[in-house]
Structures are given as structure tokens and as C-alpha cells.
Short mmCIF file of C-alpha atoms and ligand atoms in Angstrom, two decimals:
data_model
loop_
_atom_site.label_atom_id
_atom_site.label_comp_id
_atom_site.label_asym_id
_atom_site.label_seq_id
_atom_site.Cartn_x
_atom_site.Cartn_y
_atom_site.Cartn_z
CA UNK L 1 -7.24 1.89 -15.21
CA UNK L 2 -5.76 -1.14 -13.51
CA UNK L 3 -3.15 -0.51 -10.79
CA UNK L 4 -0.72 -3.32 -10.00
CA UNK L 5 -0.47 -4.89 -6.56
CA UNK L 6 3.31 -4.56 -6.77
CA UNK L 7 3.03 -0.75 -6.93
CA UNK L 8 1.30 -0.74 -3.55
CA UNK L 9 4.49 0.16 -1.65
CA UNK L 10 4.71 2.54 1.30
CA UNK L 11 5.28 6.25 0.60
CA UNK L 12 8.60 7.76 1.67
CA UNK L 13 7.52 9.78 4.74
CA UNK L 14 10.61 12.03 4.52
CA UNK L 15 9.33 13.20 1.12
CA UNK L 16 5.83 13.77 2.54
CA UNK L 17 7.36 15.85 5.36
CA UNK L 18 9.32 17.81 2.76
CA UNK L 19 6.24 18.72 0.74
CA UNK L 20 4.39 19.75 3.92
CA UNK L 21 7.42 21.85 4.98
CA UNK L 22 7.63 23.48 1.53
CA UNK L 23 3.92 24.33 1.62
CA UNK L 24 4.34 26.05 5.01
CA UNK L 25 7.39 27.93 3.69
CA UNK L 26 5.37 29.13 0.67
CA UNK L 27 2.76 30.43 3.13
CA UNK L 28 5.52 32.58 4.67
CA UNK L 29 6.51 30.40 7.66
CA UNK L 30 10.18 30.10 8.61
CA UNK L 31 11.00 26.40 8.29
CA UNK L 32 14.30 24.72 9.20
CA UNK L 33 15.05 21.49 7.39
CA UNK L 34 16.36 18.47 9.25
CA UNK L 35 14.39 15.93 7.20
CA UNK L 36 16.55 15.90 4.10
CA UNK L 37 19.22 13.31 3.45
CA UNK L 38 21.08 15.41 0.92
CA UNK L 39 23.95 17.89 0.99
CA UNK L 40 22.74 21.48 1.18
CA UNK L 41 25.83 22.77 -0.63
CA UNK L 42 26.18 23.55 -4.34
CA UNK L 43 27.78 21.00 -6.61
CA UNK L 44 31.62 21.39 -6.65
CA UNK L 45 33.10 23.80 -9.20
CA UNK L 46 35.12 21.02 -10.88
CA UNK L 47 31.90 19.08 -11.50
CA UNK L 48 30.23 22.10 -13.07
CA UNK L 49 33.33 22.74 -15.20
CA UNK L 50 33.36 19.14 -16.44
CA UNK L 51 29.64 19.35 -17.24
CA UNK L 52 30.11 22.66 -19.08
CA UNK L 53 32.93 21.24 -21.14
CA UNK L 54 30.78 18.27 -22.11
CA UNK L 55 27.88 20.56 -23.02
CA UNK L 56 30.14 22.80 -25.08
CA UNK L 57 31.33 19.81 -27.06
CA UNK L 58 27.71 19.70 -28.08
CA UNK L 59 26.84 16.06 -28.35
CA UNK L 60 25.41 14.20 -25.41
CA UNK L 61 24.51 10.67 -26.41
CA UNK L 62 24.07 7.14 -25.23
CA UNK L 63 27.12 5.56 -23.66
CA UNK L 64 28.07 1.95 -22.96
CA UNK L 65 25.37 0.42 -20.75
CA UNK L 66 27.81 -0.01 -17.85
CA UNK L 67 29.20 3.51 -18.20
CA UNK L 68 32.01 5.32 -19.99
CA UNK L 69 35.34 3.50 -19.65
CA UNK L 70 37.15 6.54 -18.18
CA UNK L 71 34.67 6.83 -15.35
CA UNK L 72 34.67 3.10 -14.63
CA UNK L 73 38.47 3.21 -14.47
CA UNK L 74 38.46 6.29 -12.22
CA UNK L 75 35.98 4.67 -9.82
CA UNK L 76 38.13 1.52 -9.76
CA UNK L 77 41.10 3.70 -8.78
CA UNK L 78 39.12 5.08 -5.84
CA UNK L 79 39.26 1.60 -4.27
CA UNK L 80 43.03 1.52 -4.58
CA UNK L 81 43.45 5.07 -3.25
CA UNK L 82 40.91 4.96 -0.43
CA UNK L 83 41.17 1.34 0.78
CA UNK L 84 44.22 -0.20 -0.92
CA UNK L 85 41.95 -2.72 -2.68
CA UNK L 86 42.49 -3.73 -6.29
CA UNK L 87 39.26 -3.55 -8.32
CA UNK L 88 39.35 -4.07 -12.10
CA UNK L 89 37.42 -1.38 -14.01
CA UNK L 90 35.54 -4.16 -15.79
CA UNK L 91 33.72 -4.99 -12.55
CA UNK L 92 32.42 -1.44 -12.09
CA UNK L 93 28.93 -0.62 -13.37
CA UNK L 94 27.87 3.03 -13.50
CA UNK L 95 24.18 3.48 -12.71
CA UNK L 96 21.42 6.07 -12.28
CA UNK L 97 22.30 6.78 -8.65
CA UNK L 98 22.67 3.94 -6.21
CA UNK L 99 18.89 3.57 -6.59
CA UNK L 100 19.47 2.43 -10.17
CA UNK L 101 22.15 0.03 -8.91
CA UNK L 102 19.77 -1.64 -6.45
CA UNK L 103 17.18 -2.23 -9.15
CA UNK L 104 19.72 -3.75 -11.53
CA UNK L 105 21.44 -5.84 -8.87
CA UNK L 106 18.20 -7.24 -7.44
CA UNK L 107 16.96 -8.14 -10.93
CA UNK L 108 20.25 -9.77 -11.87
CA UNK L 109 20.61 -11.75 -8.62
CA UNK L 110 17.17 -12.71 -7.37
CA UNK L 111 14.05 -14.39 -8.70
CA UNK L 112 10.44 -13.54 -7.86
CA UNK L 113 9.60 -14.98 -4.45
CA UNK L 114 13.20 -15.10 -3.21
CA UNK L 115 13.64 -13.99 0.39
CA UNK L 116 15.98 -11.09 1.11
CA UNK L 117 17.01 -10.05 4.62
CA UNK L 118 17.04 -6.40 5.71
CA UNK L 119 18.47 -5.31 9.05
CA UNK L 120 15.91 -2.92 10.56
CA UNK L 121 15.87 0.08 11.04
CA UNK L 122 17.17 0.71 7.54
CA UNK L 123 16.75 2.76 4.38
CA UNK L 124 13.11 2.30 3.29
CA UNK L 125 13.70 2.07 -0.46
CA UNK L 126 15.38 -1.36 -0.09
CA UNK L 127 12.13 -2.74 1.25
CA UNK L 128 10.00 -1.01 -1.33
CA UNK L 129 12.15 -1.86 -4.36
CA UNK L 130 12.33 -5.51 -3.29
CA UNK L 131 8.57 -5.60 -2.78
CA UNK L 132 7.85 -3.97 -6.14
CA UNK L 133 10.08 -6.58 -7.79
CA UNK L 134 8.10 -9.42 -6.23
CA UNK L 135 10.67 -10.44 -3.62
CA UNK L 136 9.90 -11.30 -0.04
CA UNK L 137 11.41 -8.94 2.53
CA UNK L 138 12.61 -10.54 5.77
CA UNK L 139 13.16 -7.93 8.44
CA UNK L 140 16.01 -8.69 10.83
CA UNK L 141 15.63 -6.38 13.82
CA UNK L 142 18.80 -4.82 15.23
CA UNK L 143 19.09 -3.04 18.57
CA UNK L 144 20.51 0.20 19.89
CA UNK L 145 22.68 -1.88 22.24
CA UNK L 146 24.30 -3.48 19.20
CA UNK L 147 24.68 -0.02 17.63
CA UNK L 148 21.89 -0.92 15.16
CA UNK L 149 24.26 -3.29 13.35
CA UNK L 150 23.32 -6.70 11.99
CA UNK L 151 25.43 -9.50 13.41
CA UNK L 152 26.48 -12.55 11.43
CA UNK L 153 24.65 -14.62 14.08
CA UNK L 154 21.33 -12.81 13.47
CA UNK L 155 21.58 -13.40 9.72
CA UNK L 156 22.45 -17.06 10.29
CA UNK L 157 19.42 -17.44 12.56
CA UNK L 158 17.06 -15.89 9.98
CA UNK L 159 18.57 -18.09 7.25
CA UNK L 160 18.15 -21.22 9.41
CA UNK L 161 14.46 -20.45 9.97
CA UNK L 162 13.82 -20.18 6.21
CA UNK L 163 16.57 -19.76 3.63
CA UNK L 164 17.50 -16.30 2.44
CA UNK L 165 18.80 -15.55 -1.06
CA UNK L 166 20.61 -12.43 0.08
CA UNK L 167 20.84 -9.52 2.49
CA UNK L 168 21.23 -5.78 2.04
CA UNK L 169 23.31 -3.97 4.65
CA UNK L 170 24.43 -0.34 4.90
CA UNK L 171 27.45 0.90 6.83
CA UNK L 172 27.39 3.71 7.85
CA UNK L 173 23.71 3.12 8.27
CA UNK L 174 20.75 5.34 7.45
CA UNK L 175 18.96 6.35 9.78
CA UNK L 176 21.42 5.86 12.65
CA UNK L 177 24.79 6.85 11.17
CA UNK L 178 26.40 3.93 13.00
CA UNK L 179 29.03 1.82 11.30
CA UNK L 180 30.10 -1.81 11.37
CA UNK L 181 33.49 -2.59 12.86
CA UNK L 182 36.14 -4.20 10.66
CA UNK L 183 35.71 -7.49 12.58
CA UNK L 184 31.91 -7.32 12.36
CA UNK L 185 32.00 -6.75 8.62
CA UNK L 186 34.57 -9.48 8.07
CA UNK L 187 32.41 -11.94 10.04
CA UNK L 188 29.33 -10.93 8.04
CA UNK L 189 31.11 -11.42 4.70
CA UNK L 190 32.35 -14.84 5.90
CA UNK L 191 28.92 -15.91 7.14
CA UNK L 192 27.28 -14.94 3.83
CA UNK L 193 29.92 -16.92 1.93
CA UNK L 194 29.33 -19.97 4.14
CA UNK L 195 25.55 -19.73 3.78
CA UNK L 196 25.92 -19.10 0.03
CA UNK L 197 23.78 -15.97 0.20
CA UNK L 198 24.56 -12.73 -1.57
CA UNK L 199 25.68 -9.72 0.44
CA UNK L 200 24.72 -6.38 -1.06
CA UNK L 201 26.71 -3.77 0.81
CA UNK L 202 25.55 -0.16 0.60
CA UNK L 203 28.62 2.05 1.11
CA UNK L 204 26.95 5.28 -0.04
CA UNK L 205 28.06 7.17 3.09
CA UNK L 206 31.74 6.33 2.70
CA UNK L 207 33.80 9.50 2.57
CA UNK L 208 31.58 10.92 5.33
CA UNK L 209 33.02 9.05 8.29
CA UNK L 210 33.95 10.93 11.48
CA UNK L 211 34.83 8.12 13.88
CA UNK L 212 36.24 4.65 13.25
CA UNK L 213 37.76 2.94 10.23
CA UNK L 214 36.12 3.15 6.83
CA UNK L 215 36.16 -0.44 5.59
CA UNK L 216 34.83 -1.77 2.29
CA UNK L 217 33.40 -5.28 2.08
CA UNK L 218 35.65 -5.72 -0.99
CA UNK L 219 38.56 -5.97 1.40
CA UNK L 220 37.32 -9.41 2.44
CA UNK L 221 35.84 -10.85 -0.76
CA UNK L 222 35.30 -10.26 -4.48
CA UNK L 223 32.04 -12.14 -4.15
CA UNK L 224 29.95 -9.28 -2.77
CA UNK L 225 28.01 -6.52 -4.50
CA UNK L 226 29.16 -3.10 -3.29
CA UNK L 227 26.94 -0.13 -4.07
CA UNK L 228 27.99 3.51 -3.89
CA UNK L 229 27.02 6.86 -5.37
CA UNK L 230 28.04 10.39 -6.26
CA UNK L 231 25.03 11.67 -4.30
CA UNK L 232 26.39 12.06 -0.76
CA UNK L 233 30.16 12.69 -0.33
CA UNK L 234 30.37 14.13 -3.85
CA UNK L 235 27.26 16.36 -3.38
CA UNK L 236 25.67 15.30 -6.70
CA UNK L 237 22.18 14.06 -5.73
CA UNK L 238 20.37 15.61 -8.68
CA UNK L 239 22.76 14.27 -11.28
CA UNK L 240 21.58 10.74 -10.61
CA UNK L 241 24.85 8.92 -10.95
CA UNK L 242 26.12 6.06 -8.82
CA UNK L 243 27.88 2.76 -9.27
CA UNK L 244 28.35 -0.78 -8.09
CA UNK L 245 31.25 -3.19 -8.00
CA UNK L 246 30.12 -6.64 -9.10
CA UNK L 247 31.49 -10.15 -8.86
CA UNK L 248 32.77 -11.15 -12.32
CA UNK L 249 29.90 -13.53 -13.05
CA UNK L 250 27.27 -10.82 -12.46
CA UNK L 251 28.80 -8.26 -14.85
CA UNK L 252 27.20 -9.59 -18.02
CA UNK L 253 23.75 -10.25 -16.47
CA UNK L 254 23.70 -6.68 -15.07
CA UNK L 255 24.86 -5.33 -18.42
CA UNK L 256 22.06 -7.13 -20.28
CA UNK L 257 19.41 -5.82 -17.89
CA UNK L 258 20.91 -2.30 -17.93
CA UNK L 259 20.92 -2.24 -21.74
CA UNK L 260 17.23 -3.02 -21.78
CA UNK L 261 16.00 -1.05 -18.78
CA UNK L 262 17.97 2.17 -19.21
CA UNK L 263 20.17 1.81 -22.35
CA UNK L 264 22.83 3.79 -20.48
CA UNK L 265 23.35 6.16 -17.57
CA UNK L 266 23.16 9.88 -18.48
CA UNK L 267 26.29 10.87 -20.41
CA UNK L 268 26.24 14.44 -19.08
CA UNK L 269 26.15 13.21 -15.48
CA UNK L 270 28.94 10.73 -16.10
CA UNK L 271 31.20 13.43 -17.62
CA UNK L 272 30.36 15.70 -14.69
CA UNK L 273 31.15 12.90 -12.22
CA UNK L 274 34.68 12.67 -13.62
CA UNK L 275 35.15 16.23 -12.36
CA UNK L 276 34.17 15.15 -8.84
CA UNK L 277 37.52 13.42 -8.40
CA UNK L 278 39.23 16.81 -8.82
CA UNK L 279 37.13 18.43 -6.09
CA UNK L 280 38.73 17.00 -2.94
CA UNK L 281 39.49 20.36 -1.35
CA UNK L 282 35.93 21.62 -1.74
CA UNK L 283 34.44 18.29 -0.65
CA UNK L 284 36.62 18.04 2.44
CA UNK L 285 35.48 21.57 3.40
CA UNK L 286 31.86 20.43 3.10
CA UNK L 287 32.66 17.42 5.27
CA UNK L 288 34.26 19.73 7.87
CA UNK L 289 30.91 21.57 7.99
CA UNK L 290 29.10 18.30 8.77
CA UNK L 291 31.65 17.55 11.45
CA UNK L 292 30.95 20.92 13.08
CA UNK L 293 27.20 20.21 12.98
CA UNK L 294 27.75 16.75 14.43
CA UNK L 295 29.75 18.17 17.33
CA UNK L 296 27.08 20.81 17.93
CA UNK L 297 24.31 18.20 18.03
CA UNK L 298 26.25 15.85 20.28
CA UNK L 299 26.40 18.70 22.79
CA UNK L 300 22.99 20.32 22.25
CA UNK L 301 20.64 17.36 21.83
CA UNK L 302 20.88 16.16 25.45
CA UNK L 303 20.44 19.78 26.62
CA UNK L 304 17.15 20.20 24.73
CA UNK L 305 15.56 16.94 25.86
CA UNK L 306 16.72 14.57 23.11
CA UNK L 307 19.17 12.58 25.16
CA UNK L 308 18.71 9.07 23.80
CA UNK L 309 20.78 8.48 20.68
CA UNK L 310 24.03 6.87 19.61
CA UNK L 311 26.97 9.04 18.63
CA UNK L 312 27.12 9.13 14.85
CA UNK L 313 30.11 7.44 13.15
CA UNK L 314 29.28 8.58 9.63
CA UNK L 315 26.61 9.92 7.22
CA UNK L 316 24.61 12.92 8.50
CA UNK L 317 21.86 11.58 10.73
CA UNK L 318 20.97 11.26 14.39
CA UNK L 319 18.36 8.63 15.20
CA UNK L 320 16.83 9.76 18.49
CA UNK L 321 14.63 7.73 20.79
CA UNK L 322 11.78 10.16 21.55
CA UNK L 323 9.72 7.75 23.69
CA UNK L 324 10.02 10.20 26.60
CA UNK L 325 7.92 12.61 24.55
CA UNK L 326 5.66 10.45 22.37
CA UNK L 327 4.76 7.00 21.09
CA UNK L 328 3.57 8.43 17.77
CA UNK L 329 6.56 9.81 15.87
CA UNK L 330 4.40 10.75 12.87
CA UNK L 331 2.24 13.03 15.01
CA UNK L 332 5.35 14.31 16.88
CA UNK L 333 7.02 15.31 13.58
CA UNK L 334 3.84 16.89 12.27
CA UNK L 335 3.48 18.99 15.46
CA UNK L 336 7.18 19.88 15.55
CA UNK L 337 6.90 21.13 11.97
CA UNK L 338 3.73 23.13 12.48
CA UNK L 339 4.43 24.45 15.99
CA UNK L 340 8.25 24.83 16.04
CA UNK L 341 8.94 25.15 12.31
CA UNK L 342 11.47 22.28 12.29
CA UNK L 343 11.10 19.43 9.81
CA UNK L 344 12.46 15.96 10.71
CA UNK L 345 11.58 12.43 9.63
CA UNK L 346 9.48 9.99 11.66
CA UNK L 347 11.31 6.77 12.50
CA UNK L 348 8.41 4.86 10.92
CA UNK L 349 10.11 5.39 7.55
CA UNK L 350 12.96 3.13 8.67
CA UNK L 351 11.25 0.75 11.05
CA UNK L 352 7.51 0.21 10.60
CA UNK L 353 7.12 -1.03 14.19
CA UNK L 354 9.56 0.49 16.68
CA UNK L 355 9.97 3.61 14.54
CA UNK L 356 6.91 5.12 16.25
CA UNK L 357 9.29 6.01 19.12
CA UNK L 358 12.13 7.40 16.99
CA UNK L 359 12.86 10.48 14.88
CA UNK L 360 15.68 10.94 12.39
CA UNK L 361 17.35 14.34 12.45
CA UNK L 362 19.55 15.13 9.45
CA UNK L 363 22.50 17.50 9.78
CA UNK L 364 23.18 17.76 6.05
CA UNK L 365 22.07 21.41 6.09
CA UNK L 366 23.86 24.53 7.36
CA UNK L 367 25.36 24.50 10.87
CA UNK L 368 23.82 27.87 11.80
CA UNK L 369 20.36 26.60 10.81
CA UNK L 370 20.89 23.44 12.83
CA UNK L 371 21.86 25.55 15.85
CA UNK L 372 18.66 27.58 15.39
CA UNK L 373 16.63 24.36 15.01
CA UNK L 374 18.02 23.19 18.40
CA UNK L 375 16.84 26.44 20.01
CA UNK L 376 13.36 25.99 18.57
CA UNK L 377 13.07 22.31 19.50
CA UNK L 378 14.35 23.05 23.02
CA UNK L 379 11.75 25.77 23.55
CA UNK L 380 9.01 23.60 22.05
CA UNK L 381 9.77 20.55 24.19
CA UNK L 382 9.88 22.54 27.46
C1 PLP Q 1 21.42 4.35 2.58
C2 PLP Q 1 21.04 4.96 1.26
N1 PLP Q 1 21.23 4.24 0.15
C3 PLP Q 1 20.88 4.73 -1.05
C4 PLP Q 1 20.32 6.00 -1.20
C5 PLP Q 1 19.93 6.47 -2.58
O1 PLP Q 1 20.80 7.41 -3.09
P1 PLP Q 1 21.05 7.73 -4.63
O2 PLP Q 1 20.05 6.98 -5.45
O3 PLP Q 1 20.88 9.22 -4.76
O4 PLP Q 1 22.44 7.30 -4.95
C6 PLP Q 1 20.12 6.79 -0.06
C7 PLP Q 1 19.51 8.12 -0.18
O5 PLP Q 1 19.22 8.78 0.78
C8 PLP Q 1 20.50 6.25 1.20
O6 PLP Q 1 20.34 6.93 2.34
#
């Protein structure tokens, strides 16, 4: 059987760590999880109630390709409520998680061979989706000194060397949890407009911000693609429902591709997602748990020998420089899992070069387990 060259993308190391960790747990080992980028809490009661109601009505069918109108309207309202930005429901596309949104957006905006810039370190799926779609990935290295944020100047430099068709930027960022400032984001949006390149802004960690202002790129322009999801703040990873806000002229192209690729997002998940907007109390309590874990790690990490990291603004990750301990983060994570029973993700997932000196620690799990993980790592590193 023939296997395409385009399918030859890198594996997601975090998932490989997870299966190794699960195998050890099945063998009876006590394993603490700091590799997972997903909420450890159950889905909110209001989401389950909305899903039950939909199931009890009995018919779950196809919906409009861009999502049910009620959900598109409710998402549009989120922009008014959270940021004071007016977004017409007609520019909202509901998708199969933000992952579905990236696929649709890239197909609707770029042609095979187009060059797309990715600030690095960054979320690995951008690179792999772009590659599988036949696009050329242009890595734009960022630095810890610049809080791992892409500057407008760095994008302009990459574009001047050879033109880019677009860039994909996340704020807060995965793996570092650092966030762009309002001025930085405004400058980036302006630079992309001037260079006539498309900015795809991944705002999936909005709602989970602990320090600084949460700013959407839509505040500065309607001519950006903003991607978001019910997976993180709303604790709905497994429901596979996300969305994007599109410039007017991309709505119909995305709709045509969505009709053909997916027909529609899952109706059950969309109905359930409507319930998520009624779950603020529960969701804010979950966020308070992350905040407690963040405070704990800010204090404990330096004490246990992981003293090189940037304080996290949002999301639920610490990206630690472990070069004092290793220059092979893959081997470090493997040994930490087997010897200390703590799973974390090698930085190589997010940065194929410098990532060999970094490890991403997720604090999406329970605070007491994270405290225990610190004890184990501390003893192991001694
Ligand atoms: C930065 C970022 N974007 C997108 C995703 C994909 O999320 P989903 O497809 O569940 O919406 C993730 C998942 O970890 C992520 O970290």
C-alpha cells in the first residue's frame, strides 16, 4: 500500500509520553500526569444537561456547515461580553475543535507551496497540519528574553527574506503560557496588514489568563482569522467543538470547504456547547484551581532545581529550561517518567532544535497531584 509523502509528519511526543505513562500505570506504577494539555475536571453540569436534552429530543442530525445559528450567535455575543468587540454571527464558523478550524482556514486561505510563518517554540500541530497540506513552514525563532513572543519586526524580516502568505500566532502561547501585550499585538496586526499577509490568531487559552490583559486581535482589525475552542476554558476537549471568526470574504470559501470535508460539526456537541455559556460559576472554580497550581509551581519549581522559566500569564503550562540537568529532553522525560513516576513533555515537541534543553510541565491536573509531582521531581533531581 502506498503511503503519501505528506503524511510523513512528526508524531506528537506528548501523546507518545501519555501512552508510555498509561502502560506503566496499567503495570501498577503510580504515575502523575504533567504531560497533558487538557482540563482534568469533568464537563460542567450545564453542558451535560444541554446534551441530555438534545439526546432526549431524539434526533441528532446534520446542521448547517458553519454551525447552528443559535451557537454562532452566542459565540458572537462572547466577543461583546468579554472584549467589547462587535462580531456579527455570520462571521463565526463552528468547527470540529480548533483543530478543525485550522484545517479549514489553511485550505481556504493558502495554496500549495505558500510559505507560512510560525513563531517557535509553538504548538506542533500547526507545523504538521501545514506540512500535510503541502505548505512550506517558516520557523521564526523567539527568545525567552522576549517572553517567547513574536515581534512585528521579526515577521517583517522573515517576509523580506522571502515573502510569507501568512503567520500563525498563539497568545497565551503553548508551551510557555506567555502572552502578547496589547501594544505588541496591535503592532503585529498592523504589520501583517501592511505586508498583506494573513494573521491567524490562536486564542484558545483565552478565559485562562492570570496576569495581564486578555486582548483579542479582533480589537484591532476585522481582517484577521481568530481561532478558539470549547476545549480549554470550557473543559470540553472530547466533544470536539471549536470556532473561528473570519473576515467577511473568507466566510463562503470556508463554508464550501466545510460542506465538503465535514458536512457539519457534530450536532450533539454544538447543543452541549450552548450549555457551556451557563456554566460560568463552575468554570471559574476550575480556573481558581489552576491559579492555585500556578502559585504552587511558581514557589516550588525553583526549590526543586527547575529555576529557569518565565512566570505563566495564561494557559496551564510552564516551559522550563532544563539545560542544567540535560541536553536531551527526550531522554530526561523518559527517565523522569520511569524513575520518578512523573510524566511531562519534551520541549522537542514545540521546538525541534532548542527544545532538547526544555521540558513543558502542564498544571491542568489536580493541585494535590502537582504538589506530589514536585516532591518526586525534587527527590529525583537531587
Ligand atoms: C495552542 C493550541 N491550539 C489548538 C489546540 C487544539 O485544541 P482543540 O482542537 O481541542 O480545540 C491546542 C491543544 O492542545 C493548543 O494547545
